[in-house]
Amino acid sequence: KNTANPAKKMPIGPRSPRCPSCGYSEPKPIRSHDGRYFIYKDGKAVPAYARTVFKGDQIFVLKSVYQFFEPKRWDVIVFKNPTEPRINYIKRCIGLPGETLQIIDGDIFINGQIQRKPEKVQEELWMTVYDNDYQPARPDEASFNGHPWKQPFENVGTAKWDLSAMGSTAFELSSDGESIHRIQYNDQHGNDFRATYAYDDPASFPMMPVCSDLMVQCHPRMWANSAAGAQISKYGISYQGWIKSNGTMRIFRLTPGGQQVLIEEGSCRRTDLGKTSRFRFAVVDQQLVLEFGSSRVVHDMGVDIDAAGTDRQITPQVQILGSGKLRLTHIGLYRDIYYLSSDEDNRVQQASRDHPMTLNDNEFFACGDNSPFSADSRMWTKPGLANNDKIYHAGVVPKDYFVGKAFFVHWPGGYRLKEEPIRWIPFPDGMKMIYGGKD
């Protein structure tokens, strides 16, 4: 569970130095099912008490804002835990008074319609599946996913992608510009799409669901008459997003026979062409989002339940596409946050598809971003406690228990030298705004 003291600390788990294998500033120590932390050292699990465990960041909280304004969905709120009122918790506000809430396939539905995250909130909630810039120095050692590392992107058929360009962190293609060349992500070599977290022991959550809200990101350099794209499948239906060297941006749906059906089209700004701009294609919150530089094309798949297809636990297929002459750098694959509606024992929690939850006046629903391990509204089965023998409904955060809105990380968990009691070495890169509500 996460707790917080307003304007003091927001515990988010331990922080660790850079990974000695790949150089990434994560991972943090892994948490087992019984709440203890451990790290891997020389191939063996070592209790994390042998190292410093940081309790978290210090945050600023607007303690009076909700006396004048109503909380908004996606706000990061500090409140007193209804089942333990002496403890302040920090979670994300998901449900508002008068709403009927359901968590379906990791997404939030209110009154039968999906609730899309504001752009800045969504940016905070993308989680890395694979980052090609951080490759292990010792690939033969089993790591987080339990098997040795191998480049997870592979040429499909006779595709001519060079996957070892520029020291293997860039992909290059030199083709005639007519045919499409594909590389596909192999989740048997890289991390899979289960809704696991690097700081929660994946062995403790063997039955985690598959997250099919995904995003492909890269920085393509395109020569004349070339095109770069990505293909992502959800519920067995494949979608493509393309950017051409002439500036055309297109989104396609593929038929069962593989034929392209154009469903959205646009063009990028001239300032984004002629340089290595960021390309993104995402299937998220029942939308298809194609970005290139500052240009954006969005296709709305519908807001109703099952508008994007029937919820099926089918492993998504992810491909990077290209034609002509291309060089891709900073290649990454990300998944959306996945809110669980059942625990690891498949016990149904509150606000699931078949067990919707309706909130009364001054009742709110809060969820933690670390959904598998978060003690939040989904997990509270006992009525909340209050003064004068007042009882709150199980699973709700009453307006009476709101402390304020978290809005800025002003002192990220610092470092300490050896056994010094004070973490006085700052971590300025972690200073940031905490986004919530509407953009």
Short mmCIF file of C-alpha atoms in Angstrom, two decimals:
data_model
loop_
_atom_site.label_atom_id
_atom_site.label_comp_id
_atom_site.label_asym_id
_atom_site.label_seq_id
_atom_site.Cartn_x
_atom_site.Cartn_y
_atom_site.Cartn_z
CA LYS A 1 0.00 0.00 0.00
CA ASN A 2 1.10 3.57 -0.61
CA THR A 3 0.83 6.20 2.07
CA ALA A 4 1.62 9.90 2.08
CA ASN A 5 1.86 12.83 4.43
CA PRO A 6 0.79 16.09 2.78
CA ALA A 7 3.78 18.27 1.85
CA LYS A 8 6.05 15.57 3.22
CA LYS A 9 6.56 12.17 1.62
CA MET A 10 4.96 10.18 -1.14
CA PRO A 11 6.34 6.64 -0.85
CA ILE A 12 6.68 5.08 -4.26
CA GLY A 13 9.01 2.19 -3.47
CA PRO A 14 12.78 1.90 -3.38
CA ARG A 15 15.11 3.65 -5.79
CA SER A 16 18.30 2.03 -7.00
CA PRO A 17 21.39 2.97 -9.03
CA ARG A 18 21.68 2.33 -12.73
CA CYS A 19 21.37 -1.25 -13.88
CA PRO A 20 24.91 -2.66 -14.24
CA SER A 21 23.74 -4.81 -17.15
CA CYS A 22 22.10 -2.32 -19.52
CA GLY A 23 22.65 1.09 -17.90
CA TYR A 24 18.98 1.90 -17.36
CA SER A 25 18.28 3.96 -14.22
CA GLU A 26 15.61 1.46 -13.20
CA PRO A 27 14.97 -1.26 -12.08
CA LYS A 28 14.06 -0.98 -8.46
CA PRO A 29 14.26 -3.95 -6.10
CA ILE A 30 11.56 -6.53 -6.75
CA ARG A 31 8.76 -6.98 -4.24
CA SER A 32 7.58 -10.50 -3.47
CA HIS A 33 4.01 -11.53 -2.68
CA ASP A 34 4.62 -11.22 1.06
CA GLY A 35 5.72 -7.59 0.74
CA ARG A 36 9.46 -8.13 1.18
CA TYR A 37 11.97 -6.68 -1.26
CA PHE A 38 14.88 -8.44 -2.91
CA ILE A 39 17.39 -7.84 -5.68
CA TYR A 40 19.32 -10.11 -8.03
CA LYS A 41 23.05 -10.23 -7.34
CA ASP A 42 25.34 -12.63 -9.19
CA GLY A 43 22.26 -14.48 -10.41
CA LYS A 44 20.84 -15.00 -6.92
CA ALA A 45 18.00 -13.32 -5.04
CA VAL A 46 19.38 -11.25 -2.15
CA PRO A 47 17.15 -9.57 0.48
CA ALA A 48 16.97 -5.84 -0.15
CA TYR A 49 17.66 -5.04 3.51
CA ALA A 50 21.33 -5.30 2.58
CA ARG A 51 20.98 -1.96 0.81
CA THR A 52 19.30 1.38 1.37
CA VAL A 53 15.54 1.36 0.86
CA PHE A 54 14.15 4.78 0.03
CA LYS A 55 10.67 5.59 1.25
CA GLY A 56 9.79 7.95 -1.56
CA ASP A 57 9.51 11.49 -2.82
CA GLN A 58 8.43 14.65 -1.05
CA ILE A 59 5.46 16.37 -2.61
CA PHE A 60 3.48 19.59 -2.39
CA VAL A 61 -0.23 19.20 -1.68
CA LEU A 62 -2.92 21.87 -2.15
CA LYS A 63 -4.82 21.20 1.06
CA SER A 64 -7.70 23.64 0.59
CA VAL A 65 -8.41 23.32 -3.13
CA TYR A 66 -11.31 20.89 -2.72
CA GLN A 67 -13.10 23.30 -0.42
CA PHE A 68 -13.65 25.50 -3.48
CA PHE A 69 -13.48 23.11 -6.44
CA GLU A 70 -14.79 19.62 -6.98
CA PRO A 71 -12.25 16.84 -7.56
CA LYS A 72 -11.78 15.84 -11.18
CA ARG A 73 -11.25 12.40 -12.59
CA TRP A 74 -7.54 11.48 -12.82
CA ASP A 75 -6.55 13.96 -10.08
CA VAL A 76 -3.84 12.59 -7.79
CA ILE A 77 -5.45 12.99 -4.38
CA VAL A 78 -4.24 12.68 -0.81
CA PHE A 79 -6.87 11.37 1.60
CA LYS A 80 -7.32 9.48 4.82
CA ASN A 81 -7.74 5.77 4.25
CA PRO A 82 -11.34 5.04 5.29
CA THR A 83 -10.32 1.72 6.87
CA GLU A 84 -7.28 3.26 8.63
CA PRO A 85 -8.14 6.95 9.12
CA ARG A 86 -4.86 7.73 10.86
CA ILE A 87 -2.95 7.06 7.63
CA ASN A 88 -2.86 9.36 4.62
CA TYR A 89 -2.98 7.65 1.23
CA ILE A 90 -2.17 8.99 -2.22
CA LYS A 91 -4.07 7.56 -5.20
CA ARG A 92 -5.67 8.63 -8.44
CA CYS A 93 -9.32 9.72 -8.38
CA ILE A 94 -11.22 7.47 -10.79
CA GLY A 95 -14.93 7.67 -9.94
CA LEU A 96 -17.07 10.69 -8.97
CA PRO A 97 -20.38 11.02 -7.07
CA GLY A 98 -23.47 9.75 -8.86
CA GLU A 99 -21.53 7.61 -11.34
CA THR A 100 -21.70 3.88 -12.01
CA LEU A 101 -18.20 2.54 -12.47
CA GLN A 102 -16.81 -0.58 -14.16
CA ILE A 103 -13.23 -1.69 -14.74
CA ILE A 104 -13.12 -3.70 -17.98
CA ASP A 105 -9.91 -5.02 -19.55
CA GLY A 106 -7.85 -2.48 -17.64
CA ASP A 107 -9.91 0.54 -18.70
CA ILE A 108 -12.32 2.73 -16.75
CA PHE A 109 -15.97 2.89 -17.84
CA ILE A 110 -18.44 5.34 -16.32
CA ASN A 111 -22.15 4.83 -17.01
CA GLY A 112 -21.19 2.40 -19.78
CA GLN A 113 -18.73 4.69 -21.57
CA ILE A 114 -14.93 4.61 -21.57
CA GLN A 115 -13.10 7.40 -19.77
CA ARG A 116 -10.05 8.48 -21.74
CA LYS A 117 -7.08 9.87 -19.93
CA PRO A 118 -6.00 13.45 -20.62
CA GLU A 119 -2.87 13.65 -22.76
CA LYS A 120 -0.51 14.66 -19.96
CA VAL A 121 -1.90 12.00 -17.62
CA GLN A 122 -1.58 9.36 -20.33
CA GLU A 123 2.04 10.36 -20.86
CA GLU A 124 2.76 9.60 -17.20
CA LEU A 125 1.04 6.22 -17.36
CA TRP A 126 2.83 4.64 -20.32
CA MET A 127 4.95 1.74 -19.05
CA THR A 128 7.98 0.36 -20.85
CA VAL A 129 7.72 -3.10 -22.37
CA TYR A 130 10.94 -2.78 -24.38
CA ASP A 131 13.47 0.03 -24.93
CA ASN A 132 16.04 -0.70 -27.63
CA ASP A 133 18.42 1.95 -26.26
CA TYR A 134 19.06 -0.18 -23.15
CA GLN A 135 20.40 -3.60 -24.08
CA PRO A 136 22.01 -5.95 -21.55
CA ALA A 137 25.78 -6.26 -21.37
CA ARG A 138 25.35 -9.92 -20.36
CA PRO A 139 22.46 -11.16 -22.52
CA ASP A 140 22.94 -14.83 -21.61
CA GLU A 141 21.91 -14.22 -17.99
CA ALA A 142 18.24 -14.75 -17.19
CA SER A 143 16.67 -11.48 -16.09
CA PHE A 144 13.30 -10.05 -15.07
CA ASN A 145 11.30 -12.21 -17.46
CA GLY A 146 13.21 -15.38 -16.56
CA HIS A 147 14.97 -16.09 -19.85
CA PRO A 148 18.16 -14.92 -21.62
CA TRP A 149 17.92 -11.79 -23.73
CA LYS A 150 17.78 -11.81 -27.50
CA GLN A 151 16.85 -8.96 -29.84
CA PRO A 152 13.04 -9.28 -29.73
CA PHE A 153 12.44 -7.61 -33.09
CA GLU A 154 12.87 -10.05 -35.98
CA ASN A 155 12.59 -9.76 -39.74
CA VAL A 156 9.40 -11.27 -41.14
CA GLY A 157 9.85 -13.43 -44.22
CA THR A 158 12.22 -11.81 -46.72
CA ALA A 159 12.28 -8.41 -45.01
CA LYS A 160 15.61 -6.59 -45.35
CA TRP A 161 15.85 -4.63 -42.12
CA ASP A 162 19.39 -4.33 -40.72
CA LEU A 163 18.87 -4.78 -36.97
CA SER A 164 22.52 -4.22 -36.03
CA ALA A 165 23.01 -0.76 -37.48
CA MET A 166 24.93 1.78 -35.36
CA GLY A 167 25.86 -0.77 -32.72
CA SER A 168 22.45 -2.51 -32.68
CA THR A 169 20.48 0.41 -31.21
CA ALA A 170 19.25 1.55 -34.63
CA PHE A 171 17.39 -0.27 -37.38
CA GLU A 172 18.03 0.52 -41.05
CA LEU A 173 16.21 -0.35 -44.24
CA SER A 174 17.32 0.13 -47.83
CA SER A 175 14.68 -1.08 -50.29
CA ASP A 176 13.05 -0.15 -53.57
CA GLY A 177 10.27 1.88 -51.96
CA GLU A 178 7.44 -0.24 -53.33
CA SER A 179 7.36 -3.30 -51.08
CA ILE A 180 6.67 -3.23 -47.33
CA HIS A 181 9.32 -4.73 -45.04
CA ARG A 182 8.27 -5.87 -41.57
CA ILE A 183 9.93 -6.64 -38.27
CA GLN A 184 7.85 -8.27 -35.56
CA TYR A 185 8.22 -8.13 -31.78
CA ASN A 186 8.75 -11.59 -30.28
CA ASP A 187 7.54 -11.59 -26.67
CA GLN A 188 9.36 -14.89 -26.07
CA HIS A 189 12.65 -12.99 -26.38
CA GLY A 190 11.64 -9.67 -24.82
CA ASN A 191 9.18 -8.86 -22.05
CA ASP A 192 5.64 -9.99 -22.69
CA PHE A 193 2.47 -7.91 -22.54
CA ARG A 194 1.22 -9.04 -19.14
CA ALA A 195 0.25 -6.28 -16.72
CA THR A 196 3.29 -6.80 -14.48
CA TYR A 197 5.62 -4.28 -12.90
CA ALA A 198 9.41 -4.39 -12.56
CA TYR A 199 9.20 -3.68 -8.83
CA ASP A 200 6.65 -6.44 -8.15
CA ASP A 201 7.93 -10.01 -8.35
CA PRO A 202 6.39 -11.37 -11.60
CA ALA A 203 6.56 -14.91 -10.22
CA SER A 204 4.03 -13.83 -7.59
CA PHE A 205 1.55 -12.84 -10.30
CA PRO A 206 1.66 -15.72 -12.82
CA MET A 207 -1.88 -15.21 -14.09
CA MET A 208 -1.76 -11.50 -14.83
CA PRO A 209 -3.93 -10.47 -17.79
CA VAL A 210 -2.53 -9.35 -21.13
CA CYS A 211 -2.59 -5.62 -21.83
CA SER A 212 -3.49 -4.86 -25.45
CA ASP A 213 -3.38 -1.05 -25.20
CA LEU A 214 0.08 -0.55 -26.68
CA MET A 215 2.27 2.12 -28.29
CA VAL A 216 5.21 1.86 -30.70
CA GLN A 217 7.65 4.75 -30.66
CA CYS A 218 10.74 5.55 -32.73
CA HIS A 219 12.56 8.43 -34.41
CA PRO A 220 12.65 7.74 -38.17
CA ARG A 221 14.95 9.45 -40.61
CA MET A 222 13.30 9.15 -44.01
CA TRP A 223 14.84 9.62 -47.40
CA ALA A 224 12.79 10.48 -50.52
CA ASN A 225 9.94 8.13 -51.46
CA SER A 226 10.04 6.28 -48.16
CA ALA A 227 7.53 5.53 -45.42
CA ALA A 228 7.60 4.35 -41.81
CA GLY A 229 4.80 2.72 -39.88
CA ALA A 230 3.68 0.39 -37.13
CA GLN A 231 1.06 -2.32 -36.82
CA ILE A 232 -0.69 -3.29 -33.57
CA SER A 233 -3.44 -5.84 -33.07
CA LYS A 234 -6.17 -5.71 -30.43
CA TYR A 235 -8.72 -8.50 -29.92
CA GLY A 236 -7.48 -10.11 -33.14
CA ILE A 237 -8.00 -6.99 -35.28
CA SER A 238 -4.88 -5.31 -36.72
CA TYR A 239 -4.36 -1.58 -37.23
CA GLN A 240 -1.61 0.33 -39.02
CA GLY A 241 -0.30 3.87 -38.68
CA TRP A 242 1.90 5.31 -41.46
CA ILE A 243 3.92 8.46 -42.10
CA LYS A 244 5.26 9.05 -45.62
CA SER A 245 8.20 11.21 -46.63
CA ASN A 246 5.75 13.55 -48.41
CA GLY A 247 4.03 14.27 -45.09
CA THR A 248 0.94 12.07 -45.48
CA MET A 249 -0.29 10.43 -42.26
CA ARG A 250 -2.75 7.53 -42.52
CA ILE A 251 -4.43 5.03 -40.21
CA PHE A 252 -5.70 1.72 -41.58
CA ARG A 253 -7.72 -1.20 -40.29
CA LEU A 254 -6.80 -4.55 -41.79
CA THR A 255 -9.42 -7.01 -43.01
CA PRO A 256 -9.11 -10.71 -42.05
CA GLY A 257 -7.46 -11.16 -45.45
CA GLY A 258 -4.87 -8.46 -44.75
CA GLN A 259 -6.32 -5.73 -46.99
CA GLN A 260 -5.94 -2.12 -45.84
CA VAL A 261 -9.08 -0.09 -45.13
CA LEU A 262 -8.35 3.63 -44.71
CA ILE A 263 -10.13 4.96 -41.61
CA GLU A 264 -8.30 8.24 -40.89
CA GLU A 265 -5.99 10.56 -42.80
CA GLY A 266 -4.06 13.77 -42.22
CA SER A 267 -0.76 15.45 -42.94
CA CYS A 268 2.16 16.51 -40.80
CA ARG A 269 3.56 20.01 -40.49
CA ARG A 270 6.36 20.94 -42.85
CA THR A 271 8.57 21.73 -39.87
CA ASP A 272 8.40 18.05 -38.85
CA LEU A 273 9.74 16.87 -42.20
CA GLY A 274 13.40 16.91 -43.10
CA LYS A 275 14.49 16.04 -39.56
CA THR A 276 14.38 13.08 -37.22
CA SER A 277 11.01 13.67 -35.55
CA ARG A 278 9.34 11.34 -33.07
CA PHE A 279 6.88 8.81 -34.49
CA ARG A 280 4.21 7.18 -32.35
CA PHE A 281 1.35 4.84 -33.08
CA ALA A 282 -0.91 3.75 -30.22
CA VAL A 283 -4.04 1.73 -29.60
CA VAL A 284 -5.29 3.15 -26.30
CA ASP A 285 -8.62 3.82 -24.57
CA GLN A 286 -10.54 2.72 -27.70
CA GLN A 287 -8.69 5.21 -29.86
CA LEU A 288 -6.04 4.93 -32.57
CA VAL A 289 -3.48 7.71 -32.18
CA LEU A 290 -0.83 8.49 -34.82
CA GLU A 291 1.78 11.15 -34.06
CA PHE A 292 4.75 12.52 -35.97
CA GLY A 293 6.57 15.44 -34.43
CA SER A 294 3.92 17.96 -33.40
CA SER A 295 1.28 16.52 -35.76
CA ARG A 296 -1.47 14.18 -34.58
CA VAL A 297 -4.20 12.09 -36.21
CA VAL A 298 -6.80 10.34 -34.01
CA HIS A 299 -9.46 7.78 -34.87
CA ASP A 300 -12.28 7.27 -32.36
CA MET A 301 -13.26 3.59 -32.16
CA GLY A 302 -16.32 4.38 -30.04
CA VAL A 303 -16.92 4.94 -26.34
CA ASP A 304 -19.35 2.14 -25.51
CA ILE A 305 -18.29 -1.15 -23.92
CA ASP A 306 -16.92 -3.55 -26.56
CA ALA A 307 -16.83 -0.79 -29.21
CA ALA A 308 -13.26 -1.84 -30.04
CA GLY A 309 -14.19 -5.53 -30.07
CA THR A 310 -15.00 -8.25 -27.59
CA ASP A 311 -12.62 -8.47 -24.64
CA ARG A 312 -10.48 -11.52 -25.37
CA GLN A 313 -7.16 -12.41 -23.80
CA ILE A 314 -5.32 -12.69 -27.12
CA THR A 315 -1.62 -11.83 -27.21
CA PRO A 316 -1.24 -8.68 -29.34
CA GLN A 317 0.95 -8.70 -32.43
CA VAL A 318 3.29 -5.73 -32.88
CA GLN A 319 5.25 -4.91 -36.03
CA ILE A 320 7.36 -2.04 -37.32
CA LEU A 321 6.85 -1.38 -41.03
CA GLY A 322 8.92 0.41 -43.62
CA SER A 323 9.57 0.98 -47.29
CA GLY A 324 12.32 2.84 -49.14
CA LYS A 325 15.38 4.06 -47.26
CA LEU A 326 14.97 4.53 -43.49
CA ARG A 327 16.89 4.69 -40.27
CA LEU A 328 15.04 4.25 -36.96
CA THR A 329 16.50 5.25 -33.59
CA HIS A 330 15.16 5.33 -30.01
CA ILE A 331 12.87 2.39 -30.69
CA GLY A 332 10.50 1.50 -27.88
CA LEU A 333 7.35 -0.45 -27.09
CA TYR A 334 5.05 0.64 -24.26
CA ARG A 335 1.81 -0.48 -22.63
CA ASP A 336 -0.92 1.51 -20.94
CA ILE A 337 -1.68 1.25 -17.24
CA TYR A 338 -3.95 -1.74 -16.62
CA TYR A 339 -6.41 -1.44 -13.73
CA LEU A 340 -7.22 -4.89 -12.40
CA SER A 341 -10.80 -5.86 -11.58
CA SER A 342 -9.81 -9.17 -9.95
CA ASP A 343 -6.87 -10.29 -7.81
CA GLU A 344 -4.24 -12.94 -8.52
CA ASP A 345 -6.63 -15.62 -7.24
CA ASN A 346 -9.24 -14.43 -9.77
CA ARG A 347 -11.53 -13.22 -7.01
CA VAL A 348 -13.82 -10.50 -8.31
CA GLN A 349 -13.27 -7.10 -6.78
CA GLN A 350 -15.57 -4.11 -6.77
CA ALA A 351 -16.49 -2.24 -9.95
CA SER A 352 -15.88 -5.09 -12.40
CA ARG A 353 -17.77 -5.75 -15.65
CA ASP A 354 -20.37 -7.93 -13.94
CA HIS A 355 -20.31 -6.11 -10.59
CA PRO A 356 -20.67 -2.37 -11.34
CA MET A 357 -20.42 0.04 -8.44
CA THR A 358 -22.61 3.12 -8.05
CA LEU A 359 -21.32 6.05 -6.00
CA ASN A 360 -23.60 8.19 -3.86
CA ASP A 361 -23.27 11.88 -3.01
CA ASN A 362 -19.81 12.85 -1.73
CA GLU A 363 -18.42 9.38 -2.53
CA PHE A 364 -15.35 8.87 -4.71
CA PHE A 365 -13.46 5.86 -6.08
CA ALA A 366 -9.65 5.85 -5.98
CA CYS A 367 -7.10 3.53 -7.59
CA GLY A 368 -3.34 3.28 -7.29
CA ASP A 369 -1.14 3.23 -10.38
CA ASN A 370 0.56 0.02 -9.18
CA SER A 371 -2.70 -1.87 -9.63
CA PRO A 372 -1.53 -5.42 -8.69
CA PHE A 373 -0.24 -4.25 -5.31
CA SER A 374 -2.36 -1.21 -4.51
CA ALA A 375 -4.64 -1.15 -1.46
CA ASP A 376 -7.39 1.03 -2.88
CA SER A 377 -11.15 1.22 -3.47
CA ARG A 378 -11.16 -2.09 -5.34
CA MET A 379 -9.79 -3.89 -2.27
CA TRP A 380 -11.67 -2.29 0.61
CA THR A 381 -14.39 -4.77 1.52
CA LYS A 382 -15.04 -3.38 5.00
CA PRO A 383 -17.06 -0.22 5.69
CA GLY A 384 -15.07 2.94 6.30
CA LEU A 385 -14.72 4.34 9.81
CA ALA A 386 -15.69 7.80 11.01
CA ASN A 387 -16.42 9.77 14.16
CA ASN A 388 -19.71 9.53 16.03
CA ASP A 389 -20.29 5.95 14.87
CA LYS A 390 -20.75 7.08 11.27
CA ILE A 391 -20.08 4.37 8.69
CA TYR A 392 -18.99 4.87 5.08
CA HIS A 393 -19.77 2.42 2.31
CA ALA A 394 -17.04 -0.13 1.59
CA GLY A 395 -14.77 0.85 -1.28
CA VAL A 396 -15.41 4.59 -1.32
CA VAL A 397 -13.36 7.62 -0.34
CA PRO A 398 -15.76 10.06 1.37
CA LYS A 399 -15.36 13.77 0.64
CA ASP A 400 -14.89 14.24 4.40
CA TYR A 401 -11.58 12.36 4.22
CA PHE A 402 -9.99 14.39 1.42
CA VAL A 403 -6.74 16.10 2.45
CA GLY A 404 -5.84 17.78 -0.83
CA LYS A 405 -4.51 17.54 -4.35
CA ALA A 406 -0.91 16.50 -5.04
CA PHE A 407 0.57 18.80 -7.68
CA PHE A 408 4.39 18.84 -7.54
CA VAL A 409 7.30 16.56 -6.61
CA HIS A 410 9.59 19.15 -5.04
CA TRP A 411 12.22 16.82 -3.53
CA PRO A 412 12.53 13.48 -5.31
CA GLY A 413 13.92 10.69 -3.14
CA GLY A 414 17.56 11.70 -2.74
CA TYR A 415 20.69 9.64 -2.31
CA ARG A 416 22.78 9.08 0.76
CA LEU A 417 26.43 8.17 1.17
CA LYS A 418 26.92 4.79 2.84
CA GLU A 419 25.10 4.76 6.19
CA GLU A 420 24.40 8.47 6.55
CA PRO A 421 20.90 8.94 8.01
CA ILE A 422 19.97 11.90 5.81
CA ARG A 423 19.41 11.62 2.06
CA TRP A 424 20.93 14.99 1.27
CA ILE A 425 22.13 14.38 -2.30
CA PRO A 426 19.36 15.74 -4.57
CA PHE A 427 17.85 14.02 -7.58
CA PRO A 428 16.78 17.07 -9.64
CA ASP A 429 15.67 15.09 -12.71
CA GLY A 430 12.79 13.74 -10.65
CA MET A 431 11.31 17.17 -9.89
CA LYS A 432 8.08 17.41 -11.85
CA MET A 433 4.47 18.47 -11.96
CA ILE A 434 1.86 15.86 -11.03
CA TYR A 435 -0.83 15.95 -13.68
CA GLY A 436 -4.47 15.09 -13.19
CA GLY A 437 -7.94 16.13 -14.24
CA LYS A 438 -8.31 17.67 -17.68
CA ASP A 439 -5.50 19.02 -19.87
#
